[in-house]
Every structure is written in structure tokens, then in C-alpha cells.
Tab-separated table of C-alpha atoms in Angstrom:
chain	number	residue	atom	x	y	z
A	279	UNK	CA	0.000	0.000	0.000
A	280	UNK	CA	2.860	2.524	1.061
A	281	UNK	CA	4.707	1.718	-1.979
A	282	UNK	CA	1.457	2.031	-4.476
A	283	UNK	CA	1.597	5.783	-2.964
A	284	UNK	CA	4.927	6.647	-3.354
A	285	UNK	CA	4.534	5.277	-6.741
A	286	UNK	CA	1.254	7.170	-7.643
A	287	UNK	CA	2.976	10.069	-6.114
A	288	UNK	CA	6.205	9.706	-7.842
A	289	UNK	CA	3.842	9.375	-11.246
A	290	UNK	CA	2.539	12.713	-10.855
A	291	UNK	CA	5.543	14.237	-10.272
A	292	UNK	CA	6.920	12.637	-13.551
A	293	UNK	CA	3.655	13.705	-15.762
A	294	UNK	CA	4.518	17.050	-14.805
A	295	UNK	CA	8.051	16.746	-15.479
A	296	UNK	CA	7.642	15.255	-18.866
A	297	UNK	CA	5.024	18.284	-19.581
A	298	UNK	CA	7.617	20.666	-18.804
A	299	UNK	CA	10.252	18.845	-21.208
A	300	UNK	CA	7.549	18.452	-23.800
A	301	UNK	CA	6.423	22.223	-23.828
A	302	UNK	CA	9.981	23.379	-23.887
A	303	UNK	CA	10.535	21.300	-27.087
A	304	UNK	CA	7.545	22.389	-28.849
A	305	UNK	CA	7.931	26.369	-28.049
A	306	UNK	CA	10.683	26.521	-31.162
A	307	UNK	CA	7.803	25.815	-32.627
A	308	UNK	CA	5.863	28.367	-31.240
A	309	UNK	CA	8.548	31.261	-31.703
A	310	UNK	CA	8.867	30.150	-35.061
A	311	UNK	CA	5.389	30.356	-35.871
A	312	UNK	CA	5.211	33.881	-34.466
A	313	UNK	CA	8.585	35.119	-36.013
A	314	UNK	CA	10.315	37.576	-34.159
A	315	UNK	CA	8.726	40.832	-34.897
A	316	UNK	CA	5.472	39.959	-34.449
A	317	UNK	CA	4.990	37.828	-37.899
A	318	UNK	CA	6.392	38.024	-41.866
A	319	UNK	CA	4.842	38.579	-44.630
A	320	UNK	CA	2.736	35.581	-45.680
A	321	UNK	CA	3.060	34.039	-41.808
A	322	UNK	CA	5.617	31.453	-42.932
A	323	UNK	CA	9.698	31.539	-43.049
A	324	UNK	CA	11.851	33.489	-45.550
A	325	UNK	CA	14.711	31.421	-45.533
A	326	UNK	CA	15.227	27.937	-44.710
A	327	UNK	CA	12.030	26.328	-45.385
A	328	UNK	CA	10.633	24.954	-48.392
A	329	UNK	CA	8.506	27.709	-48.752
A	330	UNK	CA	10.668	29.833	-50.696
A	331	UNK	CA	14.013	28.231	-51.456
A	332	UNK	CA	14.194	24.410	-52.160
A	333	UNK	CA	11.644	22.231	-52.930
A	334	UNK	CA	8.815	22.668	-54.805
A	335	UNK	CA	6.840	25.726	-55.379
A	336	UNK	CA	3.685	25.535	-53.811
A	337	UNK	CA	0.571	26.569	-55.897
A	338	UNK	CA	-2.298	26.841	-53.299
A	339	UNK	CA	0.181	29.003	-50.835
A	340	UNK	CA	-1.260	32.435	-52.189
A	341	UNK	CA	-5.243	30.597	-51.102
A	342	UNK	CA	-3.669	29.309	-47.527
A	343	UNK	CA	-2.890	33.128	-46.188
A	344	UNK	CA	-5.256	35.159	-44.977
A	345	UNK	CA	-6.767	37.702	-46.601
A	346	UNK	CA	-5.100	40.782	-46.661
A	347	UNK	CA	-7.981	43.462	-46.186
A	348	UNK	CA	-9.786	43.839	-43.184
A	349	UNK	CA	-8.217	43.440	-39.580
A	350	UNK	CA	-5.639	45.378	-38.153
A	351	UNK	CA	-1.924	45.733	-39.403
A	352	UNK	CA	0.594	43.365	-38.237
A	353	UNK	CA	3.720	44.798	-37.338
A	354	UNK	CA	5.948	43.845	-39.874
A	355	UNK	CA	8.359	45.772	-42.157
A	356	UNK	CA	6.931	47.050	-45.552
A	357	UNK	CA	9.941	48.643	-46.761
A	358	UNK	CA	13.228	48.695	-45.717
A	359	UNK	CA	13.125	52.297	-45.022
A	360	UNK	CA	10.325	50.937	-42.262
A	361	UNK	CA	13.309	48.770	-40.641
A	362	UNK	CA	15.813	51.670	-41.066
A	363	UNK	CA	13.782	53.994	-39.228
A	364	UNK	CA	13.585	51.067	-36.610
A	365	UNK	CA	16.252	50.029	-35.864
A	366	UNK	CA	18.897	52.697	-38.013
A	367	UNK	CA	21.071	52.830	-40.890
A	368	UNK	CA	23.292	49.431	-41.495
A	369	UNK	CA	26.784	50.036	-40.840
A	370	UNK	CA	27.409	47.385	-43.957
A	371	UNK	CA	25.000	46.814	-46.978
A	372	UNK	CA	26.827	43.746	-49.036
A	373	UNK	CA	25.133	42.152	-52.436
A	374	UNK	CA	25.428	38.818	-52.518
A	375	UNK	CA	23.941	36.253	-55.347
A	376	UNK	CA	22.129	33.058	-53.596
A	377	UNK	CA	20.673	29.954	-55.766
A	378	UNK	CA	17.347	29.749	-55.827
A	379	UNK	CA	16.445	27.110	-55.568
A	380	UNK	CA	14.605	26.609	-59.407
A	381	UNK	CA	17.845	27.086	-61.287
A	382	UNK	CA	18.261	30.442	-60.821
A	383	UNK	CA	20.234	33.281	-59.030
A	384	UNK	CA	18.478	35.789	-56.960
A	385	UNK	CA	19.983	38.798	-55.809
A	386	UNK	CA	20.119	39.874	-52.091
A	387	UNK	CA	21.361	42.847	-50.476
A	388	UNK	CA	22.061	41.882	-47.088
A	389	UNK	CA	22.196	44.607	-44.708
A	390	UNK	CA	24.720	44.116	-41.362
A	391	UNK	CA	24.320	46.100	-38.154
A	392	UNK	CA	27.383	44.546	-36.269
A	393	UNK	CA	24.971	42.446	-34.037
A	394	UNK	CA	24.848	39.212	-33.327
A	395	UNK	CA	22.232	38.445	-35.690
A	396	UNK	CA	24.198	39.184	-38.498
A	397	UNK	CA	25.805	36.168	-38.503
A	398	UNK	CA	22.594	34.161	-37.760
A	399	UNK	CA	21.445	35.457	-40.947
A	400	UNK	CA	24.423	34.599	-42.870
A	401	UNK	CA	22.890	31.146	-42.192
A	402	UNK	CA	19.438	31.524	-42.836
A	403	UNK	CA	20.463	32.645	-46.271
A	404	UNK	CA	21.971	29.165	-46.954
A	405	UNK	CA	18.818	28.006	-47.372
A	406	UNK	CA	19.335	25.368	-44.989
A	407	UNK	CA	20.046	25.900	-40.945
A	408	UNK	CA	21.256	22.839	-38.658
A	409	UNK	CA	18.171	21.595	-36.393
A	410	UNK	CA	19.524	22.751	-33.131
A	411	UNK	CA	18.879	26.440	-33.929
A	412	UNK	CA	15.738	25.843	-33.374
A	413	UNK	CA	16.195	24.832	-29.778
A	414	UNK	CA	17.017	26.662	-26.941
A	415	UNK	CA	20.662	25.344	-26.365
A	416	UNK	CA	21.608	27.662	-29.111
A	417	UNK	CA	21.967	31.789	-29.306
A	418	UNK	CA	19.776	31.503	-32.887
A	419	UNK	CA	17.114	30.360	-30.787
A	420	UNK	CA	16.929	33.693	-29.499
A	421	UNK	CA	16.496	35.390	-32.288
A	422	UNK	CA	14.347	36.453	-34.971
A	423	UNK	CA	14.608	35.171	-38.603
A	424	UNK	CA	15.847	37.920	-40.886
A	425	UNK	CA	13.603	40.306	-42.500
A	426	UNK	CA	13.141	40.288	-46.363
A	427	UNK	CA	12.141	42.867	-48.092
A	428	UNK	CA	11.405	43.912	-52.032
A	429	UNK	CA	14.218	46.290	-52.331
A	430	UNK	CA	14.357	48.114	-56.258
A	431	UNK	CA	15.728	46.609	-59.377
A	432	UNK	CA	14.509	43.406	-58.096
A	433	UNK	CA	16.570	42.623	-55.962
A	434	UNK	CA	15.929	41.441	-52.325
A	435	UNK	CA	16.641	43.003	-49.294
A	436	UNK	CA	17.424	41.309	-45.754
A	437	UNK	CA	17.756	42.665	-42.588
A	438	UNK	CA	18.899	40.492	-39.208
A	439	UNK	CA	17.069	39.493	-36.773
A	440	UNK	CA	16.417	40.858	-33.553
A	441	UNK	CA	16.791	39.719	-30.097
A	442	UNK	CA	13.526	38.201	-28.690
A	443	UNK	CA	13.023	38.988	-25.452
A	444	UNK	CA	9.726	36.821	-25.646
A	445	UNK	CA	11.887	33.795	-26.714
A	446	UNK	CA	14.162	34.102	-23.981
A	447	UNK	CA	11.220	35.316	-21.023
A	448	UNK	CA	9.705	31.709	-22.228
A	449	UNK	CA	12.874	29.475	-21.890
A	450	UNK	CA	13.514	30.720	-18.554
A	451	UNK	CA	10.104	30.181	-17.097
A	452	UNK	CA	9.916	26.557	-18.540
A	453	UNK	CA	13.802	25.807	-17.277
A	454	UNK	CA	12.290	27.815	-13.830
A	455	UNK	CA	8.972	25.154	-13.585
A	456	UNK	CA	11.549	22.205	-14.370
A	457	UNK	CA	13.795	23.155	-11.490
A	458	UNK	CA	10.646	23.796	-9.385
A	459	UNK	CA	9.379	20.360	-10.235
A	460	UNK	CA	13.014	18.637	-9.640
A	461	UNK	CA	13.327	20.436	-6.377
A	462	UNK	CA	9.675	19.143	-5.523
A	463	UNK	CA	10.249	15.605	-6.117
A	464	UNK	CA	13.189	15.760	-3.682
A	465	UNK	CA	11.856	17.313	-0.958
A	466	UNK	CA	9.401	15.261	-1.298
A	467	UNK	CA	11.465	12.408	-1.532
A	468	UNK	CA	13.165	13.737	1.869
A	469	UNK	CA	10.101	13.844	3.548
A	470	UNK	CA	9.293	11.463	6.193
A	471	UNK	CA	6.653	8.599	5.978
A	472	UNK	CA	4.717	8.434	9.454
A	473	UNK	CA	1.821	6.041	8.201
A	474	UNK	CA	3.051	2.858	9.915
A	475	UNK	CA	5.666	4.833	12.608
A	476	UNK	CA	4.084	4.793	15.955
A	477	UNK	CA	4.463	8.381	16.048
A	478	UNK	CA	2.137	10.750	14.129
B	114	UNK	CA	4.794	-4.204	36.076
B	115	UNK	CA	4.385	-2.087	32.677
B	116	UNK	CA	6.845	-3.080	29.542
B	117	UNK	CA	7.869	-0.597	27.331
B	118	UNK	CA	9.684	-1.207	24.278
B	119	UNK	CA	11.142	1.244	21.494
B	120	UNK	CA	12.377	-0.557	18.369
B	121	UNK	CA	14.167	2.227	16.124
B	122	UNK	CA	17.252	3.042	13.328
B	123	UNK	CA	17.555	6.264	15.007
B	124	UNK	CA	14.769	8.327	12.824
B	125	UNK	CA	10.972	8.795	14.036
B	126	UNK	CA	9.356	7.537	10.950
B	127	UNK	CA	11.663	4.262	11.669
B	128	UNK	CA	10.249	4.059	15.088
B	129	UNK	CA	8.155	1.222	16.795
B	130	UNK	CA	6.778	1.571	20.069
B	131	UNK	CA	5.092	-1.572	22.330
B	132	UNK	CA	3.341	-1.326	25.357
B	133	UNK	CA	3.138	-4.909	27.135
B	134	UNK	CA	4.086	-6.130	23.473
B	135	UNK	CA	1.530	-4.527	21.324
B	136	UNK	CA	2.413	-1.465	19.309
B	137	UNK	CA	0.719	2.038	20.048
B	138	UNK	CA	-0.196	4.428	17.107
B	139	UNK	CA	-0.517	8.453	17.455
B	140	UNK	CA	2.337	8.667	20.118
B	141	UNK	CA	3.051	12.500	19.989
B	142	UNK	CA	5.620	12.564	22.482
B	143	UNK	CA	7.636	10.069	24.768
B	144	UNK	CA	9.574	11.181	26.921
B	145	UNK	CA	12.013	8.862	29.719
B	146	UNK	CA	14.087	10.417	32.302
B	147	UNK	CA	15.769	7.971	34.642
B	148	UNK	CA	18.289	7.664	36.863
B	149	UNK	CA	20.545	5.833	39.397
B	150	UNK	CA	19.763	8.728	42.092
B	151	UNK	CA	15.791	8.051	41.810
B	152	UNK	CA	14.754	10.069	38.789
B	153	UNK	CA	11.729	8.624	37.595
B	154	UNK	CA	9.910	10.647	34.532
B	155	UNK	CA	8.145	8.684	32.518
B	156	UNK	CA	5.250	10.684	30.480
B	157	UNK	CA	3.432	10.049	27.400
B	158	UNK	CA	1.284	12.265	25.228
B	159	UNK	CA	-0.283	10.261	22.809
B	160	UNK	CA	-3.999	10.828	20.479
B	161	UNK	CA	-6.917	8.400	21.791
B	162	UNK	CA	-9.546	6.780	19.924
B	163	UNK	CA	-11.342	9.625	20.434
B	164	UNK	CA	-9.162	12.150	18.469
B	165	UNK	CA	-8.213	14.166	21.805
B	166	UNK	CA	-5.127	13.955	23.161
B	167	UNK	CA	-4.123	12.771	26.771
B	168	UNK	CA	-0.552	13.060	28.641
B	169	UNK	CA	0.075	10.132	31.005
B	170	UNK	CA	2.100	8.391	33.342
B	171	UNK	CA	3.554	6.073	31.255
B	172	UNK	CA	4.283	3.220	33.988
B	173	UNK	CA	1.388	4.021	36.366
B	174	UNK	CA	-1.433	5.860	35.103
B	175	UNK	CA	-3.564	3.784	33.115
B	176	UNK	CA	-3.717	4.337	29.790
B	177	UNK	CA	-7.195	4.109	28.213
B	178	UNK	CA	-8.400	4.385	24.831
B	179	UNK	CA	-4.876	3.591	23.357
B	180	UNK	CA	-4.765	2.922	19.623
B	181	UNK	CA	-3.178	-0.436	18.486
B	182	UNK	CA	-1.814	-0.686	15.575
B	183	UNK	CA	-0.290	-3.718	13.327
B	184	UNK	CA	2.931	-4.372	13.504
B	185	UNK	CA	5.470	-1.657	11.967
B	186	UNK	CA	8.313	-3.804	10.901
B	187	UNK	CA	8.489	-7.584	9.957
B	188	UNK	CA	11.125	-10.226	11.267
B	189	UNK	CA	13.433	-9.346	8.325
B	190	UNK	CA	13.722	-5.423	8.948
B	191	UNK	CA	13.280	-5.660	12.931
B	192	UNK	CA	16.540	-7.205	12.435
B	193	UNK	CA	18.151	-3.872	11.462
B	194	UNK	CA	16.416	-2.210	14.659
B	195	UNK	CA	17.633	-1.557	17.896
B	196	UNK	CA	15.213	-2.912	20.495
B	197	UNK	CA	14.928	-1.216	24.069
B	198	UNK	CA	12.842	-2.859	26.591
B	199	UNK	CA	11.970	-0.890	29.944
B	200	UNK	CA	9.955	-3.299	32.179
B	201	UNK	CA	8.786	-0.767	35.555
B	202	UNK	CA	6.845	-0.307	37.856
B	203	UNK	CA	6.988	3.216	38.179
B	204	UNK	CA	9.361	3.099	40.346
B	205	UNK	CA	13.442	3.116	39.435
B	206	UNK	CA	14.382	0.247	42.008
B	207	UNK	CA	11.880	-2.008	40.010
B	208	UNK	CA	13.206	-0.574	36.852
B	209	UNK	CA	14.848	-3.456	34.600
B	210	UNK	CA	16.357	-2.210	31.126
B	211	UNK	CA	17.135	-4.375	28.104
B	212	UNK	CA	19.018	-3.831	25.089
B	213	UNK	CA	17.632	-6.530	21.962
B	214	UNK	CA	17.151	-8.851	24.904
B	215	UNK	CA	19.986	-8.451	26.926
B	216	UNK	CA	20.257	-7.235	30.507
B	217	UNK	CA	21.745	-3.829	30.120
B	218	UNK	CA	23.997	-2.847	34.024
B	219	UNK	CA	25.831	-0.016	35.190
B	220	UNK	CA	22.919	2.611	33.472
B	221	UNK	CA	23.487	5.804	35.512
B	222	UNK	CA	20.780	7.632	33.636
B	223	UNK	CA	18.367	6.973	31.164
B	224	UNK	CA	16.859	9.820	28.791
B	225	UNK	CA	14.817	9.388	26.065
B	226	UNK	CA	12.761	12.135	24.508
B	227	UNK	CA	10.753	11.489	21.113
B	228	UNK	CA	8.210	13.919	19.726
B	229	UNK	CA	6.946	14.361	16.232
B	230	UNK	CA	5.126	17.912	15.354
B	231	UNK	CA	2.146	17.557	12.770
B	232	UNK	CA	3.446	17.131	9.406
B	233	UNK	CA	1.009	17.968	6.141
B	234	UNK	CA	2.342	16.931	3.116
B	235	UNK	CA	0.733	19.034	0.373
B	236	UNK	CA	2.626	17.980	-2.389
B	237	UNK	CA	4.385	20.955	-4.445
B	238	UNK	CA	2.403	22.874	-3.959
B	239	UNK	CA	3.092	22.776	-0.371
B	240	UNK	CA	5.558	25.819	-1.169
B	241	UNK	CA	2.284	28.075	-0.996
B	242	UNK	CA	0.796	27.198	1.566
B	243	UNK	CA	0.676	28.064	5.196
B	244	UNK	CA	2.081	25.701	7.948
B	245	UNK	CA	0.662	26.617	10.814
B	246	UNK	CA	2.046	23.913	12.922
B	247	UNK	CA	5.956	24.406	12.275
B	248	UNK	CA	7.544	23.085	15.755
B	249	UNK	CA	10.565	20.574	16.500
B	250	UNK	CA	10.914	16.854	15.926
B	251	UNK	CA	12.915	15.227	18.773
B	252	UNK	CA	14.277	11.945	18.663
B	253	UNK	CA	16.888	12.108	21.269
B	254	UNK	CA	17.712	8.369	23.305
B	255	UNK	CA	21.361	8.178	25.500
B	256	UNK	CA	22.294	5.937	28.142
B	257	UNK	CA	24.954	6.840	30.158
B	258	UNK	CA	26.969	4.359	31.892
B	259	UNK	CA	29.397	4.167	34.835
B	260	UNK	CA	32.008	1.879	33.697
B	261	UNK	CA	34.110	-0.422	35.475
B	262	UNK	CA	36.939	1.982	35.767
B	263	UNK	CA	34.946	4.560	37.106
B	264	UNK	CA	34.618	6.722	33.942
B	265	UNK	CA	31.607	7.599	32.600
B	266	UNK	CA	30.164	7.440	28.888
B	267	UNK	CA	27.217	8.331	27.281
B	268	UNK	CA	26.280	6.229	24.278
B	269	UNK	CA	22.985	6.617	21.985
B	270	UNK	CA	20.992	4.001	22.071
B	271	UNK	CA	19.333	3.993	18.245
């Protein structure tokens, strides 16, 4: 009987350790979903998916997004003169030619402000980014996917990514309820059993 | 003649306790002070059937309404125990003292003082909440002995 406790006991504490694990997994997920300032153009990646480089092209994804008219504006960049007045002028503006994907070259100004996510979007633009980015063991994790924006002539323009601050606020609260929960399961552990004691 | 017996590893929740050989539930306190020079304290605060709680002599007063529980440990893990009998009358020149069944000689004074405090366990989320009943748990037991070259030495008994 006193082990059937500790082991229905022990069970709970695991369901809400495994919760923990599982919601921290899925929130790249989330943050992905969400993008970093608050959504892209067409709701979906940039770079990196098969949505726009690789793969095939996808002819229902103009009928999947949502409608354009009505509703209020998202927050995302129209121009880049929108993310300029943002977040400044780039300190280095570099044109770079990146396959396509459909045999082609397309042309991409990509715009460096000396931060950290500068580099992170050196990798986006590969078309392809190593799984663990999207987890929160690495510093990609916290940060938005680059911005890309219609620039003139044709030609693309891409901004980094920002910090997220909602990425990171996230992470720590699910690593906080872990700790919580691993801390509970000892004490708990340490506490003494008085059912069959002839004190209690 | 009244026999007491404590079987223990030293922690409360470990902790046995037999009065004339059948074991008592709800003890909230023990306490045993003994000793050569006629010290006789011998009180116990236990919960009755009825839920209230009484404080009594533990050799002479009779003890009514005790609450008998099974067994705590079985012949394999009693082996790990220490057992202390106390056979008594109440009175320390009828006192005999046994340690797992052998005569124990020499005891100068006896002390033994066991309590537990209420404990809730409210699972984690016993962080949030309240305990309104925070107090000590005791478990103190020493013998002290005279020995044969006149020293003295305390030793714990659990």
C-alpha cells in the first residue's frame, strides 16, 4: 500500500516533469510560428524552409494566407526604409547572389548592423540551418529570422534578426517550472513517511 | 509491572513503540528520564480513539483508549532495529532495562525524549501554503553508563 503511494505520487511528479520537457521542445515551434517581430509577410519563413528556397513551389500558398484586407496591421516591415527607421542605418550593406532554388540566381542585399544576428542570418540565407537552432541550447534560438524585403531593381533586401526577449522570457520560465518540479520531487522524496511509525 | 519497548534506526518515521508487546499508534511525544539517584519521569502524550489527546504516566497511570496498531516492521527489517525494553513499575528500584534482549547494568541515567510535530504533506504545492504547525521533531535516546573503571560514557541508544 505505502509503496502504491509513493509510486502514484512519484507518477505525478513525472507527468509534470515530462510536460515541462515536452512544452519546452515544442515552443521553437511556437517562436517560429510567431517570427520575431510579431509575424512576416505571408506568416511562414523566408529562408530555410521549403517555402521559398528548395523544394517545390507551392501553388495553393497564395489561397492558404489570410486575406489581406480587413483586420488590423501586423507589425511587420513594408519597406526597408520601415526597418531603417527602426532600428537605423546598417553600418554594412553587401550584395550577394544566392541559388534559388529553381535554377536560378536571386539577388540579395544583405544589410549588417554589427549584431549578433548578423551572422545568424548569414545562415538563414543558406537556405538550410542545422536543427539545433531551433532549440534553446543555441543563441539563434533567441532570435528572430531575418527580414526580407522587395528592395528596387529586383533585388531582395534582408535585414537580421532581432533579439527576442519573448523567446528568452519563455525558456527561462519553462527551465524555472523544471527546477521547481526537480526540487519538488526531492523534498518530497526527503520527507518522512509516518503512516506505519508509531508516532504521528 | 508495565513493559515498554522502542524498536528504532535512530529516525521517528523508523520508530516502533510496544506497550506490554503490542504497538501504540498516534504517540506524539515520549519522553524517559531515569536515573541511578531516583529520577523517575516517565510521560506520554499520545492521540486516543477519540481524536483528543491525553498526557500520562507512562508506567502508572492507566492508559485508556490507546490505539493499536499492526505491527510496523516484519522479522526481516526488525533485524536492522535496535530494540529497548523498559519493564517498571513506576518506580526506578523495580526498573529493569534491556538492550535486543539483553540485561543492560551499570545505566546511571536513562533519557529518552521522542516527539513528532504535525506534518502535512501538500505535495508541491506545499511551497504556498501556510504551515501553521511548524515546531521541532525530537528523537533524542542516551544511556549513560558508569564503567568499570569509574569513567563515565554516554552512548545513543538507536
Amino acid at each position: 500500500m505505502k509503496s502504491y503511494r509513493v509510486h502514484v505520487s512519484m507518477s505525478k511528479y513525472l507527468v509534470l516533469l515530462i510536460l515541462s520537457i515536452v512544452t519546452l521542445i515544442i515552443e521553437p515551434t511556437i517562436t517560429v510560428a510567431r517570427g520575431g517581430f510579431g509575424g512576416f509577410r505571408g506568416g511562414g519563413r523566408s529562408f530555410g524552409s521549403s517555402r521559398s528556397f528548395g523544394g517545390s513551389r507551392n501553388s495553393n500558398s497564395f489561397s492558404s494566407r489570410n486575406n489581406s484586407f480587413g483586420g488590423s496591421r501586423s507589425r511587420s516591415f513594408m519597406s526597408g526604409k520601415d526597418y531603417q527607421q527602426r532600428y537605423g542605418v546598417p553600418r554594412k550593406s553587401q550584395t550577394m547572389s544566392m541559388n534559388n532554388g529553381r535554377g536560378g540566381n536571386s539577388n540579395y542585399v544583405a544589410h549588417s548592423y554589427g549584431g549578433r544576428g548578423d551572422g545568424f542570418m548569414a545562415g538563414y540565407m543558406m537556405g538550410m540551418i542545422p536543427w539545433y537552432w531551433h532549440t534553446p541550447f543555441h543563441p539563434a534560438f533567441y532570435y528572430s529570422q531575418p527580414v526580407i524585403l522587395n528592395g528596387a531593381n529586383g533585388t531582395r533586401e534582408v535585414y537580421p534578426g532581432t533579439f527576442s526577449t519573448g523567446s528568452l522570457l519563455l525558456v527561462l520560465l519553462c527551465l524555472a517550472g523544471i527546477i521547481f518540479i526537480i526540487y519538488a520531487i526531492i523534498r518530497s522524496r526527503r520527507q518522512q513517511d509516518f503512516s506505519s511509525s508509531s508516532f504521528g | 509491572m508495565r513493559t515498554l519497548s522502542i524498536e528504532s534506526n535512530g529516525r521517528l518515521d523508523k520508530t516502533a513503540v510496544y506497550i506490554n508487546a503490542e504497538q501504540v499508534g498516534k504517540i506524539k511525544e515520549l519522553y524517559l528520564n531515569l536515573d541511578e539517584n531516583g529520577t523517575f519521569d516517565a510521560i506520554l502524550t499520545y492521540e486516543n480513539k477519540n481524536g483528543t489527546i491525553s498526557t500520562k504516566q507512562l508506567f502508572t497511570d492507566y492508559l485508556d483508549d490507546l490505539i493499536i496498531v499492526e505491527p510496523m516492521f516484519s522479522e526481516e527489517e526488525a533485524m536492522d532495529m535496535q530494540l529497548l525494553t523498559i519493564e517498571s513499575s513506576g518506580d526506578i528500584e523495580e526498573t529493569h532495562i534491556l538492550m535486543n534482549n539483553e540485561d543492560l547494568d551499570g545505566i546511571m541515567s536513562l533519557m529518552i525524549h521522542l516527539k513528532i510535530d504535525t506534518i502535512r504533506n501538500n505535495g508541491v504545492f506545499g511551497f504556498f501554503k501556510k504551515n501553521d504547525s511548524l515546531g521541532t521533531t525530537s528523537f533524542k535516546a542516551e544511556i549513560e553508563f558508569r564503567n568499570q573503571d569509574g569513567t563515565t560514557s554516554i552512548e545513543g541508544i538507536f
